[in-house]
PDB file of C-alpha atoms and ligand atoms in Angstrom:
ATOM      1  CA  MET A 186      82.106  37.776 122.529  1.00 91.00           C
ATOM      2  CA  LYS A 187      80.018  36.868 119.922  1.00 95.00           C
ATOM      3  CA  GLN A 188      76.197  37.336 120.685  1.00 95.00           C
ATOM      4  CA  GLU A 189      73.855  35.217 119.194  1.00 96.00           C
ATOM      5  CA  PHE A 190      70.151  35.739 119.749  1.00 97.00           C
ATOM      6  CA  ILE A 191      67.062  33.337 118.622  1.00 97.00           C
ATOM      7  CA  PHE A 192      63.774  34.624 119.080  1.00 96.00           C
ATOM      8  CA  ILE A 193      60.955  32.723 119.660  1.00 94.00           C
ATOM      9  CA  GLY A 194      56.953  33.487 119.357  1.00 92.00           C
ATOM     10  CA  PRO A 195      53.972  33.208 116.884  1.00 90.00           C
ATOM     11  CA  PRO A 196      53.000  35.740 114.807  1.00 82.00           C
ATOM     12  CA  GLY A 197      51.602  38.773 116.412  1.00 82.00           C
ATOM     13  CA  SER A 198      53.671  38.901 119.725  1.00 89.00           C
ATOM     14  CA  GLY A 199      55.387  41.750 118.839  1.00 87.00           C
ATOM     15  CA  LYS A 200      58.508  39.656 118.228  1.00 90.00           C
ATOM     16  CA  GLY A 201      59.150  41.357 114.737  1.00 87.00           C
ATOM     17  CA  THR A 202      59.016  45.053 116.525  1.00 88.00           C
ATOM     18  CA  GLN A 203      61.339  43.816 119.356  1.00 93.00           C
ATOM     19  CA  THR A 204      63.895  42.353 117.012  1.00 94.00           C
ATOM     20  CA  LYS A 205      64.187  45.525 114.717  1.00 92.00           C
ATOM     21  CA  ILE A 206      65.149  47.654 117.673  1.00 94.00           C
ATOM     22  CA  LEU A 207      67.619  45.486 119.266  1.00 95.00           C
ATOM     23  CA  SER A 208      69.188  44.699 115.736  1.00 96.00           C
ATOM     24  CA  LYS A 209      69.115  48.671 115.596  1.00 96.00           C
ATOM     25  CA  GLU A 210      70.618  49.247 118.807  1.00 95.00           C
ATOM     26  CA  TYR A 211      73.532  46.222 119.238  1.00 94.00           C
ATOM     27  CA  ASN A 212      74.109  46.367 115.271  1.00 95.00           C
ATOM     28  CA  LEU A 213      73.526  42.638 114.965  1.00 96.00           C
ATOM     29  CA  PRO A 214      71.759  41.801 111.928  1.00 97.00           C
ATOM     30  CA  HIS A 215      68.212  40.546 111.954  1.00 96.00           C
ATOM     31  CA  VAL A 216      68.034  37.332 109.955  1.00 95.00           C
ATOM     32  CA  ASP A 217      64.506  36.378 109.267  1.00 91.00           C
ATOM     33  CA  THR A 218      64.005  33.009 107.778  1.00 89.00           C
ATOM     34  CA  GLY A 219      60.930  33.802 105.655  1.00 87.00           C
ATOM     35  CA  SER A 220      62.721  36.979 104.056  1.00 90.00           C
ATOM     36  CA  LEU A 221      65.492  34.732 103.431  1.00 93.00           C
ATOM     37  CA  LEU A 222      64.261  32.561 101.878  1.00 92.00           C
ATOM     38  CA  ARG A 223      62.454  34.601  99.320  1.00 92.00           C
ATOM     39  CA  GLU A 224      65.440  36.794  98.815  1.00 93.00           C
ATOM     40  CA  GLU A 225      67.505  33.253  98.068  1.00 93.00           C
ATOM     41  CA  VAL A 226      64.947  32.068  95.537  1.00 93.00           C
ATOM     42  CA  ALA A 227      64.545  35.946  93.967  1.00 94.00           C
ATOM     43  CA  SER A 228      68.661  35.659  93.369  1.00 93.00           C
ATOM     44  CA  ALA A 229      68.072  32.418  92.257  1.00 90.00           C
ATOM     45  CA  SER A 230      71.295  30.802  93.677  1.00 92.00           C
ATOM     46  CA  LYS A 231      71.912  27.267  94.161  1.00 94.00           C
ATOM     47  CA  GLU A 232      70.518  26.675  96.933  1.00 95.00           C
ATOM     48  CA  GLY A 233      67.561  29.198  95.670  1.00 95.00           C
ATOM     49  CA  GLU A 234      67.123  27.134  92.636  1.00 95.00           C
ATOM     50  CA  LEU A 235      66.303  24.115  94.761  1.00 95.00           C
ATOM     51  CA  ALA A 236      64.041  25.682  97.744  1.00 94.00           C
ATOM     52  CA  LYS A 237      62.176  27.105  94.407  1.00 94.00           C
ATOM     53  CA  GLN A 238      61.339  23.574  92.877  1.00 95.00           C
ATOM     54  CA  PHE A 239      59.556  22.229  96.236  1.00 93.00           C
ATOM     55  CA  ILE A 240      57.641  26.137  96.283  1.00 90.00           C
ATOM     56  CA  ASP A 241      56.389  26.196  93.182  1.00 92.00           C
ATOM     57  CA  LYS A 242      54.605  22.667  94.048  1.00 93.00           C
ATOM     58  CA  GLY A 243      53.523  23.808  97.239  1.00 90.00           C
ATOM     59  CA  GLN A 244      55.165  21.413  98.874  1.00 89.00           C
ATOM     60  CA  LEU A 245      57.701  22.374 101.878  1.00 87.00           C
ATOM     61  CA  VAL A 246      61.342  23.212 101.665  1.00 91.00           C
ATOM     62  CA  PRO A 247      63.612  20.380 103.573  1.00 92.00           C
ATOM     63  CA  ALA A 248      64.953  21.193 106.613  1.00 90.00           C
ATOM     64  CA  GLU A 249      68.697  20.399 105.351  1.00 92.00           C
ATOM     65  CA  LEU A 250      68.132  22.684 102.850  1.00 94.00           C
ATOM     66  CA  VAL A 251      66.550  25.548 104.681  1.00 94.00           C
ATOM     67  CA  SER A 252      69.485  24.877 107.258  1.00 93.00           C
ATOM     68  CA  LYS A 253      72.436  25.081 104.480  1.00 94.00           C
ATOM     69  CA  ILE A 254      70.640  28.847 103.458  1.00 95.00           C
ATOM     70  CA  ILE A 255      70.524  29.765 106.938  1.00 96.00           C
ATOM     71  CA  LYS A 256      73.847  28.902 107.445  1.00 96.00           C
ATOM     72  CA  ASN A 257      75.357  30.404 104.548  1.00 95.00           C
ATOM     73  CA  ARG A 258      73.651  33.759 106.027  1.00 96.00           C
ATOM     74  CA  LEU A 259      75.439  33.335 109.585  1.00 96.00           C
ATOM     75  CA  LEU A 260      78.668  33.094 107.812  1.00 95.00           C
ATOM     76  CA  LYS A 261      78.257  36.728 106.066  1.00 95.00           C
ATOM     77  CA  GLU A 262      80.673  39.123 107.182  1.00 96.00           C
ATOM     78  CA  ASP A 263      78.043  40.952 108.628  1.00 96.00           C
ATOM     79  CA  CYS A 264      77.509  37.985 111.137  1.00 96.00           C
ATOM     80  CA  LYS A 265      80.542  37.995 112.914  1.00 94.00           C
ATOM     81  CA  ASN A 266      80.124  39.824 116.261  1.00 95.00           C
ATOM     82  CA  GLY A 267      76.716  37.774 116.618  1.00 96.00           C
ATOM     83  CA  PHE A 268      72.928  37.777 114.901  1.00 97.00           C
ATOM     84  CA  ILE A 269      69.166  37.556 115.827  1.00 97.00           C
ATOM     85  CA  LEU A 270      67.577  34.345 114.278  1.00 96.00           C
ATOM     86  CA  ASP A 271      63.830  34.852 113.695  1.00 93.00           C
ATOM     87  CA  GLY A 272      61.574  32.840 112.636  1.00 88.00           C
ATOM     88  CA  TYR A 273      64.513  29.467 113.122  1.00 92.00           C
ATOM     89  CA  PRO A 274      63.853  27.193 114.483  1.00 93.00           C
ATOM     90  CA  ARG A 275      60.639  25.958 114.974  1.00 88.00           C
ATOM     91  CA  SER A 276      60.710  21.976 115.861  1.00 89.00           C
ATOM     92  CA  ILE A 277      63.209  19.941 117.116  1.00 91.00           C
ATOM     93  CA  GLU A 278      64.627  18.772 113.896  1.00 90.00           C
ATOM     94  CA  GLN A 279      65.298  22.268 113.080  1.00 92.00           C
ATOM     95  CA  ALA A 280      67.036  22.757 116.564  1.00 95.00           C
ATOM     96  CA  GLU A 281      69.135  19.967 115.839  1.00 95.00           C
ATOM     97  CA  LEU A 282      70.329  21.385 112.161  1.00 95.00           C
ATOM     98  CA  LEU A 283      70.978  24.490 113.873  1.00 96.00           C
ATOM     99  CA  ASP A 284      73.417  23.292 116.737  1.00 95.00           C
ATOM    100  CA  LYS A 285      75.259  21.138 114.125  1.00 95.00           C
ATOM    101  CA  ILE A 286      75.661  24.615 112.035  1.00 95.00           C
ATOM    102  CA  LEU A 287      76.249  27.018 114.909  1.00 96.00           C
ATOM    103  CA  LYS A 288      78.816  24.320 115.966  1.00 95.00           C
ATOM    104  CA  GLU A 289      80.212  24.279 112.479  1.00 94.00           C
ATOM    105  CA  ILE A 290      80.460  28.235 112.251  1.00 93.00           C
ATOM    106  CA  ASP A 291      81.782  28.932 115.874  1.00 92.00           C
ATOM    107  CA  GLU A 292      84.329  26.531 116.038  1.00 91.00           C
ATOM    108  CA  ASN A 293      87.211  28.528 117.571  1.00 87.00           C
ATOM    109  CA  THR A 294      84.629  31.577 118.781  1.00 89.00           C
ATOM    110  CA  ASN A 295      83.447  32.787 121.927  1.00 91.00           C
ATOM    111  CA  THR A 296      79.712  33.163 121.667  1.00 92.00           C
ATOM    112  CA  SER A 297      77.087  33.528 124.112  1.00 92.00           C
ATOM    113  CA  ILE A 298      73.533  32.107 122.895  1.00 95.00           C
ATOM    114  CA  LYS A 299      70.198  33.350 124.683  1.00 96.00           C
ATOM    115  CA  VAL A 300      66.797  32.076 123.003  1.00 97.00           C
ATOM    116  CA  PHE A 301      64.189  34.764 123.872  1.00 96.00           C
ATOM    117  CA  TYR A 302      60.622  33.158 124.016  1.00 96.00           C
ATOM    118  CA  PHE A 303      57.662  35.754 123.617  1.00 95.00           C
ATOM    119  CA  GLU A 304      55.144  34.124 125.680  1.00 94.00           C
ATOM    120  CA  ILE A 305      51.696  35.129 125.291  1.00 92.00           C
ATOM    121  CA  GLU A 306      47.713  34.021 125.499  1.00 92.00           C
ATOM    122  CA  GLU A 307      46.649  31.889 122.598  1.00 90.00           C
ATOM    123  CA  LYS A 308      43.414  34.167 123.339  1.00 90.00           C
ATOM    124  CA  LYS A 309      45.383  37.621 123.583  1.00 90.00           C
ATOM    125  CA  LEU A 310      47.168  37.037 119.879  1.00 88.00           C
ATOM    126  CA  ILE A 311      43.808  36.482 118.329  1.00 89.00           C
ATOM    127  CA  GLU A 312      42.183  39.446 119.858  1.00 88.00           C
ATOM    128  CA  ARG A 313      45.285  41.553 118.533  1.00 85.00           C
ATOM    129  CA  LEU A 314      44.483  39.883 114.933  1.00 84.00           C
ATOM    130  CA  VAL A 315      41.140  40.197 114.546  1.00 87.00           C
ATOM    131  CA  ASN A 316      41.793  43.998 115.497  1.00 89.00           C
ATOM    132  CA  ARG A 317      44.334  44.473 113.132  1.00 88.00           C
ATOM    133  CA  ARG A 318      43.896  46.821 110.147  1.00 91.00           C
ATOM    134  CA  THR A 319      45.702  47.528 107.031  1.00 91.00           C
ATOM    135  CA  CYS A 320      45.620  51.423 105.140  1.00 93.00           C
ATOM    136  CA  SER A 321      44.775  49.760 101.692  1.00 94.00           C
ATOM    137  CA  LYS A 322      47.015  52.510 100.446  1.00 95.00           C
ATOM    138  CA  CYS A 323      50.028  53.046 102.211  1.00 94.00           C
ATOM    139  CA  GLY A 324      49.788  49.813 103.694  1.00 89.00           C
ATOM    140  CA  ALA A 325      50.338  51.102 107.563  1.00 90.00           C
ATOM    141  CA  ILE A 326      49.198  48.465 110.050  1.00 87.00           C
ATOM    142  CA  TYR A 327      47.236  49.367 112.574  1.00 90.00           C
ATOM    143  CA  ASN A 328      45.463  47.793 115.956  1.00 87.00           C
ATOM    144  CA  LEU A 329      42.191  48.690 116.819  1.00 88.00           C
ATOM    145  CA  LYS A 330      42.815  47.299 120.506  1.00 81.00           C
ATOM    146  CA  THR A 331      46.558  48.694 121.271  1.00 77.00           C
ATOM    147  CA  MET A 332      46.173  51.656 119.497  1.00 82.00           C
ATOM    148  CA  GLU A 333      44.575  54.990 119.778  1.00 85.00           C
ATOM    149  CA  ILE A 334      43.347  55.860 116.693  1.00 86.00           C
ATOM    150  CA  LYS A 335      40.310  59.132 115.988  1.00 87.00           C
ATOM    151  CA  ASP A 336      39.286  57.517 113.105  1.00 91.00           C
ATOM    152  CA  LYS A 337      38.626  53.639 112.996  1.00 91.00           C
ATOM    153  CA  ASN A 338      38.109  53.806 109.236  1.00 93.00           C
ATOM    154  CA  ARG A 339      40.978  56.068 107.937  1.00 95.00           C
ATOM    155  CA  CYS A 340      44.776  55.708 107.671  1.00 95.00           C
ATOM    156  CA  GLU A 341      46.739  58.586 110.113  1.00 94.00           C
ATOM    157  CA  LYS A 342      49.391  58.523 107.827  1.00 94.00           C
ATOM    158  CA  CYS A 343      47.336  59.150 104.533  1.00 96.00           C
ATOM    159  CA  GLY A 344      43.962  59.133 104.685  1.00 95.00           C
ATOM    160  CA  GLY A 345      43.507  55.942 103.285  1.00 95.00           C
ATOM    161  CA  GLU A 346      40.701  53.335 103.825  1.00 96.00           C
ATOM    162  CA  LEU A 347      41.343  51.009 106.736  1.00 95.00           C
ATOM    163  CA  THR A 348      40.773  46.976 105.575  1.00 93.00           C
ATOM    164  CA  ARG A 349      40.951  44.038 107.634  1.00 89.00           C
ATOM    165  CA  ARG A 350      42.695  41.276 105.946  1.00 81.00           C
ATOM    166  CA  LYS A 351      40.173  38.316 105.253  1.00 78.00           C
ATOM    167  CA  ASP A 352      42.218  35.764 106.947  1.00 73.00           C
ATOM    168  CA  ASP A 353      42.157  37.834 110.282  1.00 77.00           C
ATOM    169  CA  THR A 354      39.349  36.083 111.164  1.00 84.00           C
ATOM    170  CA  GLU A 355      39.175  34.752 114.788  1.00 86.00           C
ATOM    171  CA  GLU A 356      38.310  30.703 113.122  1.00 88.00           C
ATOM    172  CA  VAL A 357      41.626  31.034 110.637  1.00 85.00           C
ATOM    173  CA  ALA A 358      43.558  32.526 113.784  1.00 85.00           C
ATOM    174  CA  LYS A 359      42.599  29.917 116.084  1.00 89.00           C
ATOM    175  CA  LYS A 360      43.389  27.139 113.736  1.00 88.00           C
ATOM    176  CA  ARG A 361      46.827  28.960 112.824  1.00 84.00           C
ATOM    177  CA  PHE A 362      48.019  28.966 116.299  1.00 88.00           C
ATOM    178  CA  ASP A 363      47.092  25.554 117.760  1.00 89.00           C
ATOM    179  CA  THR A 364      49.576  24.721 115.223  1.00 88.00           C
ATOM    180  CA  TYR A 365      52.253  26.945 115.962  1.00 88.00           C
ATOM    181  CA  PHE A 366      52.067  26.220 120.004  1.00 89.00           C
ATOM    182  CA  GLN A 367      51.910  21.718 118.954  1.00 90.00           C
ATOM    183  CA  GLU A 368      55.206  22.685 117.102  1.00 87.00           C
ATOM    184  CA  THR A 369      57.036  25.333 119.381  1.00 88.00           C
ATOM    185  CA  GLU A 370      56.195  23.484 122.788  1.00 88.00           C
ATOM    186  CA  PRO A 371      58.594  20.807 122.791  1.00 93.00           C
ATOM    187  CA  LEU A 372      61.207  23.027 121.678  1.00 94.00           C
ATOM    188  CA  ILE A 373      60.923  25.404 124.572  1.00 95.00           C
ATOM    189  CA  ASP A 374      61.690  22.611 126.747  1.00 95.00           C
ATOM    190  CA  PHE A 375      64.428  22.177 124.615  1.00 96.00           C
ATOM    191  CA  TYR A 376      66.008  25.156 125.053  1.00 97.00           C
ATOM    192  CA  LYS A 377      64.963  25.251 129.113  1.00 96.00           C
ATOM    193  CA  LYS A 378      66.936  22.132 129.882  1.00 96.00           C
ATOM    194  CA  ARG A 379      69.910  24.380 128.406  1.00 95.00           C
ATOM    195  CA  GLY A 380      69.402  27.052 130.604  1.00 95.00           C
ATOM    196  CA  ILE A 381      69.522  29.226 127.884  1.00 96.00           C
ATOM    197  CA  LEU A 382      65.677  29.892 127.590  1.00 97.00           C
ATOM    198  CA  ILE A 383      64.544  33.376 128.284  1.00 96.00           C
ATOM    199  CA  THR A 384      60.728  34.049 128.293  1.00 96.00           C
ATOM    200  CA  ILE A 385      59.242  37.461 127.827  1.00 95.00           C
ATOM    201  CA  ASN A 386      55.633  38.104 128.934  1.00 94.00           C
ATOM    202  CA  ALA A 387      54.413  39.882 125.600  1.00 93.00           C
ATOM    203  CA  ASP A 388      51.295  40.650 127.063  1.00 90.00           C
ATOM    204  CA  ASN A 389      52.771  44.156 127.606  1.00 88.00           C
ATOM    205  CA  ASP A 390      53.744  47.270 126.226  1.00 87.00           C
ATOM    206  CA  ILE A 391      57.109  47.538 123.433  1.00 88.00           C
ATOM    207  CA  LYS A 392      59.256  49.658 126.265  1.00 92.00           C
ATOM    208  CA  SER A 393      58.800  47.390 128.970  1.00 93.00           C
ATOM    209  CA  ILE A 394      59.265  44.633 127.250  1.00 94.00           C
ATOM    210  CA  TYR A 395      62.477  45.504 125.267  1.00 95.00           C
ATOM    211  CA  GLU A 396      63.453  47.150 128.982  1.00 95.00           C
ATOM    212  CA  LYS A 397      63.274  43.303 130.091  1.00 93.00           C
ATOM    213  CA  LEU A 398      65.226  41.904 126.945  1.00 93.00           C
ATOM    214  CA  LYS A 399      67.718  44.260 127.894  1.00 93.00           C
ATOM    215  CA  GLY A 400      67.948  43.811 131.225  1.00 93.00           C
ATOM    216  CA  ALA A 401      68.753  39.836 130.488  1.00 90.00           C
ATOM    217  CA  ILE A 402      71.129  40.370 128.156  1.00 88.00           C
ATOM    218  CA  LYS A 403      73.661  42.253 130.171  1.00 76.00           C
TER     219      LYS A 403
HETATM  220 ZN1  LIG B 802      47.931  55.053 104.867  1.00 58.73          ZN
END
């Protein structure tokens, strides 16, 4: 049975961490849409070149083009047993395009598809974000709220100075999340109606979230 997972959740929900663990344990590729798009542009493929024209103008890459890039990726050999799709879809339009893609690539395959929604309150997300620190030397990421750090100004790995990103402010974060939730909400209903949505309480530690995930897969 081909296992297909879609991970939906705002930045800072811990979705990325869980994707990595699941990807390793189940030996399924983590298809992160943001990275995929960047790789495609860097590789100067036909679709990448097209996407670059929009990115260079500061425009959004059209949904049809993104879906083409995703389809090409999901058709690759390493996806034959399944995949974890992260960061896509973000809207109903994208979800409908994804339906089309999956129908095309899975025509004669027995598949199981599950959508995990990492649910977390906006104010908790903002709290996490403003407490996030990055090492100026090695790039390690810390969270003053959720991690125990001896010196809040120094990296424990390399001793570099811990800094806060300029855009990790409450105001910027709030704007970003408001847009995110507005976009995503209809998507949650879309998958709920189909009975394939699994809501994960993301306000929990890494281990218990993963247990919940695994329990839902079986
Ligand atoms: Zn460091």
